[in-house]
Coordinates of C-alpha atoms in Angstrom, one line a residue:
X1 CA 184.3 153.7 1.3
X2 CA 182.5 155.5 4.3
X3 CA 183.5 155.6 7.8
X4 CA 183.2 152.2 10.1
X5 CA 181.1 153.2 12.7
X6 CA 177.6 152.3 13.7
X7 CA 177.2 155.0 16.1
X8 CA 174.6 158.3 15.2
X9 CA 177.2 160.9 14.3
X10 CA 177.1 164.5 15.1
X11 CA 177.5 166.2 11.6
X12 CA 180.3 168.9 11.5
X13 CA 179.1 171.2 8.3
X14 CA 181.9 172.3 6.7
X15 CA 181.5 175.9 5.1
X16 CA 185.2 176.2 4.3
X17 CA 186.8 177.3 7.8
X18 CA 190.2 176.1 8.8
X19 CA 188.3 175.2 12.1
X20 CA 186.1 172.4 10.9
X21 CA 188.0 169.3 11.7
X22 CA 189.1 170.9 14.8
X23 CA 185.0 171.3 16.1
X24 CA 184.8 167.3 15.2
X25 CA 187.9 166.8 17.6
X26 CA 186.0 169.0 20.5
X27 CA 182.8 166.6 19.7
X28 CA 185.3 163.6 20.2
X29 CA 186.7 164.7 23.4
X30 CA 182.9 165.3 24.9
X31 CA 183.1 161.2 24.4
X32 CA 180.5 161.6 21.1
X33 CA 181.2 160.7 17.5
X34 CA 181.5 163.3 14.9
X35 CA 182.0 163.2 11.3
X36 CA 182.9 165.8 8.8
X37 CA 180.4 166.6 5.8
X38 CA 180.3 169.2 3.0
X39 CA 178.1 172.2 3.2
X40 CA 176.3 170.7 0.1
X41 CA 174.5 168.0 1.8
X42 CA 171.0 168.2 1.5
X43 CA 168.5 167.5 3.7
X44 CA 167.6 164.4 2.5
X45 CA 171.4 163.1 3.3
X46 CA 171.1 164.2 6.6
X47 CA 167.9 162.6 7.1
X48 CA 170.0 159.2 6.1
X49 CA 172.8 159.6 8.0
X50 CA 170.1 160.1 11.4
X51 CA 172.7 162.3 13.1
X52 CA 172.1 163.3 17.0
X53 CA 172.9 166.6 16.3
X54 CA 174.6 169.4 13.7
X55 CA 177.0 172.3 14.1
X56 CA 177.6 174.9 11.1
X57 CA 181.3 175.5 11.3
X58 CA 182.8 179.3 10.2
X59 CA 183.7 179.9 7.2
X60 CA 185.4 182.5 5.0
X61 CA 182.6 184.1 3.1
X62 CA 179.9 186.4 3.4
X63 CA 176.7 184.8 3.8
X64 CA 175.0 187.7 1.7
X65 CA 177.3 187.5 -1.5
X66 CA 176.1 185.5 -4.6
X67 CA 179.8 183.3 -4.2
X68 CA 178.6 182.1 -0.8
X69 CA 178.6 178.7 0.6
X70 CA 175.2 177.5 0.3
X71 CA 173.2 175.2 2.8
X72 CA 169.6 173.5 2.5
X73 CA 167.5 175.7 5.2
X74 CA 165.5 172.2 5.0
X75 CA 168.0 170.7 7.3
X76 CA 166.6 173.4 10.0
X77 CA 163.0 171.8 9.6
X78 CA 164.2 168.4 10.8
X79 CA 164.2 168.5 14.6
X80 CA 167.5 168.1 14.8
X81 CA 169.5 169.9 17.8
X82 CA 171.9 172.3 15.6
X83 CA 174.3 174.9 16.7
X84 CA 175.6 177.2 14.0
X85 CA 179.1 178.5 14.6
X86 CA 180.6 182.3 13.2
X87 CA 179.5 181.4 9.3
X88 CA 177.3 178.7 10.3
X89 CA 175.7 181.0 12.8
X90 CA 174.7 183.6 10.6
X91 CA 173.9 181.1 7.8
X92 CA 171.4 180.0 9.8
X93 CA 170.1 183.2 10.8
X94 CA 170.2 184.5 7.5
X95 CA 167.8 181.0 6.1
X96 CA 165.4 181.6 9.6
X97 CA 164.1 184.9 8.4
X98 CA 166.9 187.3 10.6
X99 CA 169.1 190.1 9.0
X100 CA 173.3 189.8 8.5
X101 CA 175.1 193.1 7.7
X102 CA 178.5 194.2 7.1
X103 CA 178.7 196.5 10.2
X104 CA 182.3 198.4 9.8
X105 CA 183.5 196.8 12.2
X106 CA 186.2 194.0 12.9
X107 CA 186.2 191.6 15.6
X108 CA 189.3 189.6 15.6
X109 CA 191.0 187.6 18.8
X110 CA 190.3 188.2 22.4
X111 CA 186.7 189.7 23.2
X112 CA 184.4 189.9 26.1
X113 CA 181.5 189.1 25.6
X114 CA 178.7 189.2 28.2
X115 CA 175.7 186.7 28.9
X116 CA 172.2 188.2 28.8
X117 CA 169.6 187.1 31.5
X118 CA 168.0 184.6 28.6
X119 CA 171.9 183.9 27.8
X120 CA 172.2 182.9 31.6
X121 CA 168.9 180.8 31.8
X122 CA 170.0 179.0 28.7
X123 CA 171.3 175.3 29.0
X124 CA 174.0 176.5 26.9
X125 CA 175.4 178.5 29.5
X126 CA 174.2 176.7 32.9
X127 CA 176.8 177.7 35.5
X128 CA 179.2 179.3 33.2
X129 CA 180.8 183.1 33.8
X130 CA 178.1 185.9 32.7
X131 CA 181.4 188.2 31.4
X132 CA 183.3 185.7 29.6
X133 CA 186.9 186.0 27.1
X134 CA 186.2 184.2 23.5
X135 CA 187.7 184.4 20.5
X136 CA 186.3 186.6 17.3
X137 CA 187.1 186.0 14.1
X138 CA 184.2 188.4 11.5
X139 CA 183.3 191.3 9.7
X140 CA 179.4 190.9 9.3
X141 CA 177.1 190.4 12.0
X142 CA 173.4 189.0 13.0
X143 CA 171.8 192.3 13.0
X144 CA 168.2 190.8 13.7
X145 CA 167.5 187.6 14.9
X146 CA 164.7 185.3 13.8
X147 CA 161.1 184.9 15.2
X148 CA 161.3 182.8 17.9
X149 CA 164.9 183.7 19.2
X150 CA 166.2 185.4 22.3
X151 CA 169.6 186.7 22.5
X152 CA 171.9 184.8 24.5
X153 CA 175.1 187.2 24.6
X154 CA 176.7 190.4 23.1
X155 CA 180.0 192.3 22.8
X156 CA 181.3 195.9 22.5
X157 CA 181.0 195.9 19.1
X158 CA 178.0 192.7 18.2
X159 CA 174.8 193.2 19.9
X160 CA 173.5 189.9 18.6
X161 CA 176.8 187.3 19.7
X162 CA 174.4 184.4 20.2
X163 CA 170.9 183.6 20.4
X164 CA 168.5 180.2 20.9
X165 CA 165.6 179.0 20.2
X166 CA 165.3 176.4 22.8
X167 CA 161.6 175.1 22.0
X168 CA 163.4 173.8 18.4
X169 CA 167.1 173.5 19.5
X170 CA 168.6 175.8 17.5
X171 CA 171.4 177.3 18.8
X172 CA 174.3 179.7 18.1
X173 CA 177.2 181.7 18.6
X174 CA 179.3 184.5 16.5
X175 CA 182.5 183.4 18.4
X176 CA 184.7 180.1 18.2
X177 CA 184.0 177.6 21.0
X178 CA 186.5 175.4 19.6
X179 CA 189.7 176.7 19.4
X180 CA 191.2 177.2 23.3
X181 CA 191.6 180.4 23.4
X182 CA 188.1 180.9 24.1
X183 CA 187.7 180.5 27.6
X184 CA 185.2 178.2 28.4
X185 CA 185.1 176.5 25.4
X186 CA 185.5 172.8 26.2
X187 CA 182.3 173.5 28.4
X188 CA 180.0 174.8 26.0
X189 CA 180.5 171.8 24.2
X190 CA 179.6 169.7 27.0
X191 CA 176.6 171.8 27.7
X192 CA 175.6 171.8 23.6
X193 CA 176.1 168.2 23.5
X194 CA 174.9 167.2 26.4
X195 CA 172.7 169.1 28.2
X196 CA 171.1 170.8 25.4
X197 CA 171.1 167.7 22.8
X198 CA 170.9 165.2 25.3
X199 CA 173.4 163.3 24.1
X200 CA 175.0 160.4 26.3
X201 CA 179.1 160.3 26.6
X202 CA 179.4 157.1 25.6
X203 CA 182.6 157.5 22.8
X204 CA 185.6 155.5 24.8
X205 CA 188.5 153.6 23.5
X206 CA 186.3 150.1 24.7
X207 CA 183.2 150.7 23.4
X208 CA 185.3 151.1 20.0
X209 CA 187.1 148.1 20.4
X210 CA 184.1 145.9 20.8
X211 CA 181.6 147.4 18.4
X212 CA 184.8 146.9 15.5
X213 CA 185.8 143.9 16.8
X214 CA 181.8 142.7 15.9
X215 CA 182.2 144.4 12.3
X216 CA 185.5 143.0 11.5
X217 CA 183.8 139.4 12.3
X218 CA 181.1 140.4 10.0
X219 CA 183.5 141.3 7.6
X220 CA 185.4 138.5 7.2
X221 CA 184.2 135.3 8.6
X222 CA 185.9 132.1 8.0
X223 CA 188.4 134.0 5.4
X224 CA 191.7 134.5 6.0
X225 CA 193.6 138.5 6.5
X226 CA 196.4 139.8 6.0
X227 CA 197.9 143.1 7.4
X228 CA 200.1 145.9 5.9
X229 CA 202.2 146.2 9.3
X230 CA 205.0 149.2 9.1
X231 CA 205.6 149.2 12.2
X232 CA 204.1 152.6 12.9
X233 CA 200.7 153.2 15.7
X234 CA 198.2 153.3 13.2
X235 CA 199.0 149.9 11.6
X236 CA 199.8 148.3 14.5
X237 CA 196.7 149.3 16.2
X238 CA 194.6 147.9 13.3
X239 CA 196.7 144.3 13.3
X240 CA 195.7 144.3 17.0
X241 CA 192.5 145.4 16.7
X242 CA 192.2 142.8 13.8
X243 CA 193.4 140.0 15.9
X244 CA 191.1 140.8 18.6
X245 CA 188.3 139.7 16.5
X246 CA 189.6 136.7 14.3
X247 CA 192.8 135.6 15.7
X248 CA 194.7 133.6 13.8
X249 CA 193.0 134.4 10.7
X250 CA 195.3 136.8 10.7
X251 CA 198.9 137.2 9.4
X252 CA 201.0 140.7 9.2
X253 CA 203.3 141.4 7.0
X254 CA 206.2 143.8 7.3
X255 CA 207.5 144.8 4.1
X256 CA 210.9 146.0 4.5
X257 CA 211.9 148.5 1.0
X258 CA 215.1 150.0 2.4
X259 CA 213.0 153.2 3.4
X260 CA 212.6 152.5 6.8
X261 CA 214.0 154.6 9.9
X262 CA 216.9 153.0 12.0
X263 CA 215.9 150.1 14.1
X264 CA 212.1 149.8 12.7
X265 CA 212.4 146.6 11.4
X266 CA 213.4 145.0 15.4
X267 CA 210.9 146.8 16.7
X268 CA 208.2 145.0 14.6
X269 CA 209.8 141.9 14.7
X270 CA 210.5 141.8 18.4
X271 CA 208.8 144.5 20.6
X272 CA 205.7 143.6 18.3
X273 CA 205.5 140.2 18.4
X274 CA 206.2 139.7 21.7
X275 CA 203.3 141.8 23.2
X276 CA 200.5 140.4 20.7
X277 CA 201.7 137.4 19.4
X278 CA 200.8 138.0 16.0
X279 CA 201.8 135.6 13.3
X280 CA 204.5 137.5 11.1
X281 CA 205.9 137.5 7.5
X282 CA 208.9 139.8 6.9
X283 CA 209.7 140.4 3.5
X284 CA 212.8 142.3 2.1
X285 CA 211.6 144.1 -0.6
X286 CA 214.9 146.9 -0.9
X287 CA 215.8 145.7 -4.1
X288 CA 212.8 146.3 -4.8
X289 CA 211.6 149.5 -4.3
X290 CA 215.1 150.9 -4.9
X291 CA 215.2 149.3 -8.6
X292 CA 211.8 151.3 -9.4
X293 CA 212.7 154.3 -7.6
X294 CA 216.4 154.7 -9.4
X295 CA 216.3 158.0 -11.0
X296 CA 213.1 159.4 -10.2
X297 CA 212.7 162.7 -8.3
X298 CA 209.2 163.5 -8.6
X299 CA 207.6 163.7 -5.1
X300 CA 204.6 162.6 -6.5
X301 CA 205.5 159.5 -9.1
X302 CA 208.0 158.5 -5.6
X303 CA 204.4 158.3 -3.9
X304 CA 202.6 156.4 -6.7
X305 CA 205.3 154.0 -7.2
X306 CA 206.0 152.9 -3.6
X307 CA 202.2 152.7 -3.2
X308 CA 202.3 150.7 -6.5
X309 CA 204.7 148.3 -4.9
X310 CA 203.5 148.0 -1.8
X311 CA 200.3 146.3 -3.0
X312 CA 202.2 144.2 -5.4
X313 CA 204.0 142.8 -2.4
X314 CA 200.8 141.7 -0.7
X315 CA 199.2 140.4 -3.5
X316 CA 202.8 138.1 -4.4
X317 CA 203.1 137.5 -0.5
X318 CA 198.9 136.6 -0.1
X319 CA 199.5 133.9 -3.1
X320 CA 202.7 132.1 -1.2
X321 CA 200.9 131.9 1.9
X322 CA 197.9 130.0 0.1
X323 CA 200.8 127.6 -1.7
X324 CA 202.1 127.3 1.9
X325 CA 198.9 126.5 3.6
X326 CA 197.1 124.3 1.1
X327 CA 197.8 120.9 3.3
X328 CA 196.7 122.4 6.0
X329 CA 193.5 122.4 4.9
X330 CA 193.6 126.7 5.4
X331 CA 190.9 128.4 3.0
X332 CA 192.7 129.0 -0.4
X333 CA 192.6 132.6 -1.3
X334 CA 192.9 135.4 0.8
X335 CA 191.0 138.1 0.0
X336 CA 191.2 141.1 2.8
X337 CA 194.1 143.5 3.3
X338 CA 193.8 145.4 6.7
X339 CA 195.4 148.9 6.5
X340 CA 195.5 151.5 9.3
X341 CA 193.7 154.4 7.3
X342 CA 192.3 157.2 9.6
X343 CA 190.1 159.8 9.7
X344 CA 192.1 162.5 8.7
X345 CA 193.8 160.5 5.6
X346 CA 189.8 160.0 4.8
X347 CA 189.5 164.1 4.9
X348 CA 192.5 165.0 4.2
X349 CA 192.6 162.9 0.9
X350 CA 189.2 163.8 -0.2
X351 CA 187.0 161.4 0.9
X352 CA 185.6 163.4 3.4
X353 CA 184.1 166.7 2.5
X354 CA 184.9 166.7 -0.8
X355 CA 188.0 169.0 -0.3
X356 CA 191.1 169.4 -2.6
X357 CA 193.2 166.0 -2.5
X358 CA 196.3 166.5 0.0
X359 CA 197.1 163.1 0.5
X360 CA 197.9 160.7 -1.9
X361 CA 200.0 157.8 0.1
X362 CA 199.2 153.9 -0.6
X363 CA 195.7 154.1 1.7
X364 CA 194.3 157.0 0.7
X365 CA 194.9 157.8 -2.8
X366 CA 197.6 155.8 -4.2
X367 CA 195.8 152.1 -4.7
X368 CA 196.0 150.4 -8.3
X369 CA 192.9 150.6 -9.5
X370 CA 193.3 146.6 -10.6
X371 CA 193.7 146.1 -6.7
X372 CA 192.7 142.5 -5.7
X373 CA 191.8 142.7 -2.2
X374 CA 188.4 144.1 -0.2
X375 CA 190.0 146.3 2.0
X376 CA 189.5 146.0 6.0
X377 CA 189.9 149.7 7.7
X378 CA 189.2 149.1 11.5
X379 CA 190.5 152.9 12.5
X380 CA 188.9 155.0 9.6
X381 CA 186.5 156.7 11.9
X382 CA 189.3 157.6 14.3
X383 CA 191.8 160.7 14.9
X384 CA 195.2 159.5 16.0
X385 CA 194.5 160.3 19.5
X386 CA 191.7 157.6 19.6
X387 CA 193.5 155.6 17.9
X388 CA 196.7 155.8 20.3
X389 CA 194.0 155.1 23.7
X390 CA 192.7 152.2 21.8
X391 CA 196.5 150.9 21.2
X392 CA 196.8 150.9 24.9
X393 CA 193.3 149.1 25.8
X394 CA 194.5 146.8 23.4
X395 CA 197.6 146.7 24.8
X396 CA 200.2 147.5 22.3
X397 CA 203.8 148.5 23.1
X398 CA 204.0 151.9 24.6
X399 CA 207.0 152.2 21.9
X400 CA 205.0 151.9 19.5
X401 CA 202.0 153.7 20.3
X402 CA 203.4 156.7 21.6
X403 CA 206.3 157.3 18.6
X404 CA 206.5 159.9 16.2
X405 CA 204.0 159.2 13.3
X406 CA 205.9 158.2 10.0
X407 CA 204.6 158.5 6.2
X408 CA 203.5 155.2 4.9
X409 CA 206.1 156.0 1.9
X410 CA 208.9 156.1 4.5
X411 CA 211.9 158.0 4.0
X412 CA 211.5 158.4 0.6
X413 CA 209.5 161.3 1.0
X414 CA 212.3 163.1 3.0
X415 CA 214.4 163.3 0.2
X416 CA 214.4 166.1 -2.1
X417 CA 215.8 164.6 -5.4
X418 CA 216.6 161.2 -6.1
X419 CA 216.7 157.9 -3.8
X420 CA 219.8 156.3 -3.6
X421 CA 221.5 153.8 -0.1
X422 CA 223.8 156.4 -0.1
X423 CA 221.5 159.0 0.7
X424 CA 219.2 156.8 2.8
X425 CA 222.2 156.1 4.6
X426 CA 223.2 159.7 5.5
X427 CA 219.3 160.5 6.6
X428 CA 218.4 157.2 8.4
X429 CA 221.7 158.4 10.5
X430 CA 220.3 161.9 10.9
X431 CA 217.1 161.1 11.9
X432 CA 218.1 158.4 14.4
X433 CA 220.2 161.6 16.2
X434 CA 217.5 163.7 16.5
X435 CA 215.1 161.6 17.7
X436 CA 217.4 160.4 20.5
X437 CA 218.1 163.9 21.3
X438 CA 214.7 164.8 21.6
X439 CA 213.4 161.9 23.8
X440 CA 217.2 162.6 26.2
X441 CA 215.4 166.3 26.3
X442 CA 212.5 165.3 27.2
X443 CA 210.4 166.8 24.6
X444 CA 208.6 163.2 23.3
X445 CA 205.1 164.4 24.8
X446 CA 205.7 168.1 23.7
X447 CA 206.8 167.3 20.0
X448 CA 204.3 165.2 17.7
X449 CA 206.0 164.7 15.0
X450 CA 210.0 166.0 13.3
X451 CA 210.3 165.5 9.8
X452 CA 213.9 164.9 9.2
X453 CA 214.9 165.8 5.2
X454 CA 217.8 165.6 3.2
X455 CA 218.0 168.6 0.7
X456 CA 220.1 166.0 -1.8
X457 CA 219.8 168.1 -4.8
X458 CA 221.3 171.0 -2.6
X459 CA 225.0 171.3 -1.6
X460 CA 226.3 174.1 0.5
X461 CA 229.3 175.7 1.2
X462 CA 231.1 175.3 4.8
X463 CA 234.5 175.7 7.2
X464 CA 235.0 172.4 9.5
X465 CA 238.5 172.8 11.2
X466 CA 241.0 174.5 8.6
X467 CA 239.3 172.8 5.7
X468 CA 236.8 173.8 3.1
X469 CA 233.5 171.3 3.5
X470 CA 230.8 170.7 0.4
X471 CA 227.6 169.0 2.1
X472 CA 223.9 168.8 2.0
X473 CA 221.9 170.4 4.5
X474 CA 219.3 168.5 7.0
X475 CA 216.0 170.4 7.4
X476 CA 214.0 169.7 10.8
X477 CA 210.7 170.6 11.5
X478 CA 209.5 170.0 14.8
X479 CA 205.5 170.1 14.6
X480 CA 203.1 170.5 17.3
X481 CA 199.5 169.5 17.1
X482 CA 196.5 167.7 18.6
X483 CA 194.6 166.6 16.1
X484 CA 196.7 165.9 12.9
X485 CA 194.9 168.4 11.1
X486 CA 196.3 171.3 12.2
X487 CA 200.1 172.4 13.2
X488 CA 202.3 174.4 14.3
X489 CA 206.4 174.3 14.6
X490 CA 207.3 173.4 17.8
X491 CA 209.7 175.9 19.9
X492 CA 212.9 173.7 20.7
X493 CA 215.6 175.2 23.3
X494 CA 218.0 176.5 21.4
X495 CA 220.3 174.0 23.2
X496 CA 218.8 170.8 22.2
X497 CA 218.5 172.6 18.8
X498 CA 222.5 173.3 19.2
X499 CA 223.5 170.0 20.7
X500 CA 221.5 168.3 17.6
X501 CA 222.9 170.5 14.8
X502 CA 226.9 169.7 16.7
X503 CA 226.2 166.0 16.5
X504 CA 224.7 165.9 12.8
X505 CA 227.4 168.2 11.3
X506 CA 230.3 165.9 13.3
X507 CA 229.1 162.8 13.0
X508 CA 226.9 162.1 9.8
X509 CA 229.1 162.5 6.5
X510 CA 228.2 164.4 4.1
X511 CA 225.8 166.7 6.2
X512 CA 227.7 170.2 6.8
X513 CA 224.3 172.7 7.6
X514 CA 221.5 172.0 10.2
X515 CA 218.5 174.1 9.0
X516 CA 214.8 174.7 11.2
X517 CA 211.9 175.0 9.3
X518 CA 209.4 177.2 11.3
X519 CA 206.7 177.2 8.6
X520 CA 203.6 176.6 10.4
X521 CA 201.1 174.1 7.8
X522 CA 198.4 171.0 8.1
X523 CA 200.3 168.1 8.6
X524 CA 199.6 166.4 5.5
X525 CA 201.6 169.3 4.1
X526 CA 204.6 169.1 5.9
X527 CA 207.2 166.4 3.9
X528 CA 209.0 167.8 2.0
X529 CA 208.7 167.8 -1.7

């Protein structure tokens, strides 16, 4: 499955750097599409794709050594406006006939670097500070650029920090544009993209929303959908976005296995409704799940088996509604299932560079592989951003499209050890206090997401009142991030993170420790297993 989009890309080339996704986000936020691809696409690939533009992202390597990621210089013959970035920038260098050298020297964090006159004339920087603060990160440096290419900018310690050749539009830097700490990053972009690649802004949440509405139509037809709704943004989205286009064609359903966060279920049923109108199914599916997780403490098999279920639950639900609808004269199968897979469960699961498998949840890497439905993936070009300012063109419940994101396999994946009520009891309670806390402490728009886990197969010792206490301890981990590919742990006032810890510890049996996780990973990382 590719990405659902008919718009010309800007190709991120990923060369291994932690960076990449986060150059496609900057791309994004200029209002242009961008997708992901591996530094092993050839030049023939890119000529299919027909991108607008390419930037070489950074990368760990050295371009020189015999274990280096690769790229087809080819790709520099094909008129395409490309910027190369750290890695990329040398890479390219390197393939155009200049020199890259280990120089002795380290340039990491905050340098100057300063503009040359060509630098200054450049439509990269148009306007922009001649003595500006960017962000380093190498070792090796372009110690001779090719024929044809003026240096743009230098530093203390890198003579050569960028250089053009603005009759091809090849373009690069040794520095990081994307991440903020480079000063004028955002505007670089804008002047790459824009003025430099002449590239229209033209991304927006309604452009989206009518060139997938169209596909969707084209998809379907005169069939009949049905929608994995959780109750989280990214489904609800897609059953909006879905109904935008064929209406009643569509029903959700809300599977409820007994994983669910407190309150989830009213929220679909009422907030939901209400605002779109959708035609909904609940089923009750705890029994369930439950029977088939009983005993099992594997992270992974908990994954496989809720995913496993899931579909089995559309497929049983897809066949009553046909029984159901057969006097009505209503078509009698139904063969689409929308699901509300992104862009960074398409990366992050493989599918998008060809990366290491992270995420293996129900719509990304957990489908049987007897599944019976075509699958209909309205967000899968999108980061969760996009897909929160489409939600609100569309007109979905702020609720909804402003909460906490949530693992399709629910809870289950916040308890270390084995599912049991009991245990979803005790967490469902925790988790409901600290995500009141933190929206009474105003830290909804600070705070992306807090992973609440029960440590079940862990029991501590403790002192409440005169009496000895044996409980489990609650982990939180308050995360940070902009584009769900990166993170960081979010720094809570130690009075919120005291007020939290009181209520937990008093109020939720069975809980006598309150533990912060500060750990700073991806967030497709961060439930714990």
């Amino acid at each position: 499955m590719t990405t659902t989009t008919d718009a010309r890309p800007v190709l991120v080339v990923d060369f291994g750097a932690q960076y990449a996704q986060l150059i496609a986000r900057r791309v994004r936020e200029a209002n242009v599409y961008s997708e992901v691809v591996p530094h092993t696409i050839t030049a023939e690939e890119v000529r299919a794709k027909d991108p607008i533009a390419i930037i070489l992202s950074g990368g760990p390597a050295s371009v020189y050594t015999h274990d280096a990621a690769k790229f087809d210089a080819q790709v520099f013959e094909l008129g395409i406006p490309t910027l190369g970035i750290c890695y990329g920038f040398q890479t390219m260098a390197a393939a155009l006939g200049g020199a890259v050298e280990e120089t002795g020297k380290r340039e990491n964090g905050h340098t100057e670097i300063s503009l040359t006159d060509a630098g200054t004339a450049s439509p990269l920087f148009t306007g922009q500070s001649s003595q500006q603060i960017a962000w380093m990160s190498h070792r090796d440096a372009v110690s001779k650029a090719p024929e044809g290419f003026e240096v743009y900018a230098s530093s203390a310690s890198t003579e050569i920090a960028a250089f053009g050749d603005e009759a091809r539009k090849l373009y690069g830097v040794q520095w990081h544009p994307e991440v903020k700490h480079t000063q004028q990053g955002a505007e670089f972009f804008d002047a790459f993209l824009h003025r430099a690649a002449g590239i229209p802004d033209d991304w927006r949440p309604a452009s989206i929303i009518d060139e997938q509405v169209e596909r969707i139509r084209e998809q379907i037809g005169q069939d009949e959908v049905i929608c994995a709704l959780s109750g989280g943004v990214d489904s609800a989205v897609a059953a909006a976005l879905v109904q935008r286009a064929v209406g009643e064609q569509l029903t959700c359903v809300f599977v409820d296995h007994g994983l669910m966060r407190q309150d989830e279920r009213r929220q679909v049923e009422e907030d939901f409704v209400a605002a779109t109108g959708v035609r909904l199914v609940v089923v009750d599916a705890r029994e369930q799940f439950l029977g088939h997780l009983a005993g099992v403490s594997d992270p992974e098999q908990k994954r496989k088996i809720i995913g496993r279920e899931f579909i089995r639950v559309f497929e049983t639900t897809a066949a009553e509604l046909v029984a159901e609808s057969r006097e009505d004269d209503i078509p009698g199968e139904i063969k689409y299932l929308v699901q509300g897979t992104l862009y960074p469960d398409v990366v992050e699961s493989g599918g998008g560079t060809g990366t290491a498998n992270i995420k293996s949840h129900h719509n990304v890497g957990g489908l049987p592989e007897d599944l019976t439905f075509e699958l209909v993936e309205p967000l899968r070009a999108l980061f969760k951003d996009e897909v929160r300012a489409v939600g609100r063109e569309l007109g979905v419940p702020e609720a909804i499209v402003s909460r906490q994101p949530f693992p399709g396999p629910g809870l289950g994946i916040r308890i270390v050890g084995e599912i049991t009520p009991e245990r979803l009891d005790l967490l469902r309670e925790a988790d409901a206090i600290v995500r009141h806390e933190l929206t009474a402490a105003g830290l909804d728009d600070e705070i992306w997401q807090c992973p609440v886990v029960l440590l079940a197969d862990v029991r501590s010792v403790g002192v409440q009142g005169d009496s000895r206490t044996y409980g489990h301890p609650i982990v939180l981990r308050p995360v940070t991030s902009e584009d769900a590919m990166t993170a960081d742990w979010t720094r809570v006032p130690y009075d919120v993170l005291a007020h939290i810890s009181n209520r937990i510890t008093n109020e939720v049996q069975g809980v006598n420790r309150v533990v912060l996780d500060v750990t700073s990973k991806p967030p497709g990382t961060i439930e714990w297993e």
